[in-house]
């Protein structure tokens, strides 16, 4: 399941949609512009296989383990 589809199924989706409207899922490259959506996205990807993550996120995880 893709992140945005999963996000839309959550109870908090309509509150975010009301506050941010069409701008909710805007992205700059691989990052969501909305800070909270971006944080939720990173948590969503935490347990995903590394192949499904973008390279910057993987490098960030690996460098934090050292």
Short mmCIF file of N, CA and C in Angstrom, two decimals:
data_model
loop_
_atom_site.label_atom_id
_atom_site.label_comp_id
_atom_site.label_asym_id
_atom_site.label_seq_id
_atom_site.Cartn_x
_atom_site.Cartn_y
_atom_site.Cartn_z
N UNK A 1 0.85 -1.18 0.00
CA UNK A 1 0.00 0.00 0.00
C UNK A 1 0.89 1.24 0.00
N UNK A 2 0.54 2.17 -0.83
CA UNK A 2 1.28 3.42 -0.92
C UNK A 2 0.96 4.31 0.28
N UNK A 3 1.90 5.16 0.63
CA UNK A 3 1.75 6.02 1.80
C UNK A 3 0.49 6.88 1.74
N UNK A 4 0.27 7.57 0.63
CA UNK A 4 -0.86 8.49 0.55
C UNK A 4 -2.19 7.75 0.67
N UNK A 5 -2.30 6.54 0.12
CA UNK A 5 -3.51 5.74 0.27
C UNK A 5 -3.71 5.35 1.73
N UNK A 6 -2.64 4.94 2.38
CA UNK A 6 -2.69 4.58 3.80
C UNK A 6 -3.10 5.80 4.63
N UNK A 7 -2.51 6.94 4.34
CA UNK A 7 -2.78 8.18 5.07
C UNK A 7 -4.26 8.53 4.99
N UNK A 8 -4.85 8.37 3.82
CA UNK A 8 -6.26 8.71 3.61
C UNK A 8 -7.21 7.80 4.39
N UNK A 9 -6.74 6.65 4.81
CA UNK A 9 -7.56 5.72 5.59
C UNK A 9 -7.50 6.00 7.09
N UNK A 10 -6.62 6.88 7.52
CA UNK A 10 -6.43 7.15 8.94
C UNK A 10 -7.47 8.16 9.44
N UNK A 11 -7.78 8.07 10.73
CA UNK A 11 -8.78 8.95 11.33
C UNK A 11 -8.40 10.42 11.30
N UNK A 12 -7.12 10.73 11.27
CA UNK A 12 -6.68 12.12 11.29
C UNK A 12 -6.66 12.76 9.90
N UNK A 13 -6.90 11.99 8.86
CA UNK A 13 -6.81 12.50 7.48
C UNK A 13 -7.70 13.72 7.26
N UNK A 14 -8.96 13.64 7.68
CA UNK A 14 -9.88 14.74 7.38
C UNK A 14 -9.51 16.02 8.13
N UNK A 15 -8.92 15.89 9.30
CA UNK A 15 -8.45 17.07 10.03
C UNK A 15 -7.31 17.74 9.25
N UNK A 16 -6.36 16.92 8.78
CA UNK A 16 -5.25 17.45 7.98
C UNK A 16 -5.77 18.05 6.68
N UNK A 17 -6.71 17.37 6.05
CA UNK A 17 -7.27 17.86 4.79
C UNK A 17 -7.97 19.20 5.00
N UNK A 18 -8.70 19.33 6.08
CA UNK A 18 -9.39 20.58 6.40
C UNK A 18 -8.37 21.71 6.61
N UNK A 19 -7.28 21.42 7.33
CA UNK A 19 -6.29 22.45 7.63
C UNK A 19 -5.44 22.84 6.42
N UNK A 20 -5.12 21.88 5.55
CA UNK A 20 -4.15 22.13 4.48
C UNK A 20 -4.71 22.02 3.07
N UNK A 21 -5.88 21.48 2.93
CA UNK A 21 -6.54 21.39 1.63
C UNK A 21 -5.70 20.67 0.58
N UNK A 22 -5.69 21.20 -0.63
CA UNK A 22 -4.99 20.58 -1.75
C UNK A 22 -3.48 20.55 -1.58
N UNK A 23 -2.97 21.32 -0.65
CA UNK A 23 -1.52 21.39 -0.44
C UNK A 23 -0.99 20.27 0.46
N UNK A 24 -1.86 19.41 0.95
CA UNK A 24 -1.48 18.40 1.93
C UNK A 24 -0.34 17.50 1.46
N UNK A 25 -0.39 17.04 0.22
CA UNK A 25 0.62 16.10 -0.26
C UNK A 25 1.62 16.71 -1.24
N UNK A 26 1.80 18.03 -1.21
CA UNK A 26 2.81 18.65 -2.07
C UNK A 26 4.20 18.20 -1.64
N UNK A 27 5.06 18.02 -2.64
CA UNK A 27 6.41 17.53 -2.35
C UNK A 27 7.46 18.43 -2.97
N UNK A 28 8.62 18.47 -2.34
CA UNK A 28 9.84 19.05 -2.90
C UNK A 28 10.79 17.88 -3.06
N UNK A 29 10.92 17.38 -4.26
CA UNK A 29 11.74 16.20 -4.48
C UNK A 29 11.11 15.00 -3.80
N UNK A 30 11.83 14.39 -2.85
CA UNK A 30 11.33 13.22 -2.14
C UNK A 30 10.75 13.57 -0.77
N UNK A 31 10.69 14.83 -0.43
CA UNK A 31 10.22 15.28 0.88
C UNK A 31 8.85 15.94 0.74
N UNK A 32 7.95 15.63 1.66
CA UNK A 32 6.67 16.34 1.69
C UNK A 32 6.91 17.72 2.29
N UNK A 33 6.25 18.72 1.75
CA UNK A 33 6.42 20.10 2.23
C UNK A 33 5.85 20.28 3.64
N UNK A 34 4.74 19.60 3.92
CA UNK A 34 4.12 19.69 5.23
C UNK A 34 4.96 18.90 6.22
N UNK A 35 5.44 19.57 7.26
CA UNK A 35 6.33 18.96 8.23
C UNK A 35 5.72 17.70 8.86
N UNK A 36 4.47 17.78 9.26
CA UNK A 36 3.83 16.65 9.94
C UNK A 36 3.62 15.47 9.00
N UNK A 37 3.21 15.74 7.78
CA UNK A 37 3.05 14.67 6.79
C UNK A 37 4.40 14.02 6.52
N UNK A 38 5.45 14.82 6.43
CA UNK A 38 6.79 14.28 6.18
C UNK A 38 7.25 13.39 7.34
N UNK A 39 6.98 13.81 8.58
CA UNK A 39 7.34 13.00 9.75
C UNK A 39 6.57 11.68 9.75
N UNK A 40 5.28 11.74 9.44
CA UNK A 40 4.46 10.53 9.39
C UNK A 40 4.96 9.63 8.27
N UNK A 41 5.35 10.21 7.14
CA UNK A 41 5.88 9.43 6.02
C UNK A 41 7.15 8.68 6.43
N UNK A 42 8.05 9.36 7.14
CA UNK A 42 9.29 8.71 7.56
C UNK A 42 9.01 7.58 8.55
N UNK A 43 8.04 7.77 9.43
CA UNK A 43 7.66 6.70 10.36
C UNK A 43 7.02 5.54 9.60
N UNK A 44 6.22 5.86 8.60
CA UNK A 44 5.57 4.84 7.77
C UNK A 44 6.62 3.99 7.06
N UNK A 45 7.70 4.62 6.61
CA UNK A 45 8.74 3.92 5.85
C UNK A 45 9.74 3.20 6.75
N UNK A 46 9.71 3.45 8.03
CA UNK A 46 10.71 2.90 8.94
C UNK A 46 10.83 1.38 8.84
N UNK A 47 9.73 0.68 8.76
CA UNK A 47 9.74 -0.77 8.73
C UNK A 47 9.72 -1.36 7.33
N UNK A 48 9.80 -0.51 6.33
CA UNK A 48 9.81 -0.99 4.94
C UNK A 48 11.21 -1.47 4.57
N UNK A 49 11.32 -2.41 3.63
CA UNK A 49 12.65 -2.83 3.16
C UNK A 49 13.42 -1.63 2.60
N UNK A 50 14.73 -1.64 2.76
CA UNK A 50 15.56 -0.52 2.32
C UNK A 50 15.42 -0.24 0.83
N UNK A 51 15.16 -1.24 0.01
CA UNK A 51 15.05 -1.03 -1.43
C UNK A 51 13.90 -0.09 -1.78
N UNK A 52 12.87 -0.06 -0.92
CA UNK A 52 11.71 0.78 -1.23
C UNK A 52 11.88 2.22 -0.76
N UNK A 53 12.95 2.52 -0.06
CA UNK A 53 13.19 3.88 0.43
C UNK A 53 14.12 4.64 -0.50
N UNK A 54 14.03 5.97 -0.47
CA UNK A 54 14.96 6.72 -1.30
C UNK A 54 16.35 6.67 -0.67
N UNK A 55 17.37 6.88 -1.43
CA UNK A 55 18.76 6.69 -0.99
C UNK A 55 19.14 7.60 0.18
N UNK A 56 18.67 8.86 0.19
CA UNK A 56 19.00 9.79 1.28
C UNK A 56 18.51 9.25 2.62
N UNK A 57 17.31 8.70 2.64
CA UNK A 57 16.72 8.19 3.88
C UNK A 57 17.52 6.99 4.38
N UNK A 58 17.94 6.13 3.48
CA UNK A 58 18.72 4.95 3.87
C UNK A 58 20.06 5.39 4.46
N UNK A 59 20.72 6.32 3.82
CA UNK A 59 22.00 6.80 4.32
C UNK A 59 21.85 7.46 5.68
N UNK A 60 20.74 8.18 5.88
CA UNK A 60 20.48 8.81 7.15
C UNK A 60 20.32 7.77 8.27
N UNK A 61 19.61 6.69 7.98
CA UNK A 61 19.41 5.61 8.96
C UNK A 61 20.73 4.95 9.29
N UNK A 62 21.52 4.64 8.26
CA UNK A 62 22.79 3.94 8.48
C UNK A 62 23.77 4.81 9.27
N UNK A 63 23.81 6.10 9.01
CA UNK A 63 24.75 6.96 9.71
C UNK A 63 24.33 7.19 11.17
N UNK A 64 23.04 7.08 11.46
CA UNK A 64 22.57 7.27 12.84
C UNK A 64 22.86 6.04 13.70
N UNK A 65 23.10 4.88 13.07
CA UNK A 65 23.41 3.65 13.81
C UNK A 65 24.84 3.63 14.34
N UNK A 66 25.73 4.41 13.70
CA UNK A 66 27.15 4.42 14.10
C UNK A 66 27.41 5.11 15.40
#
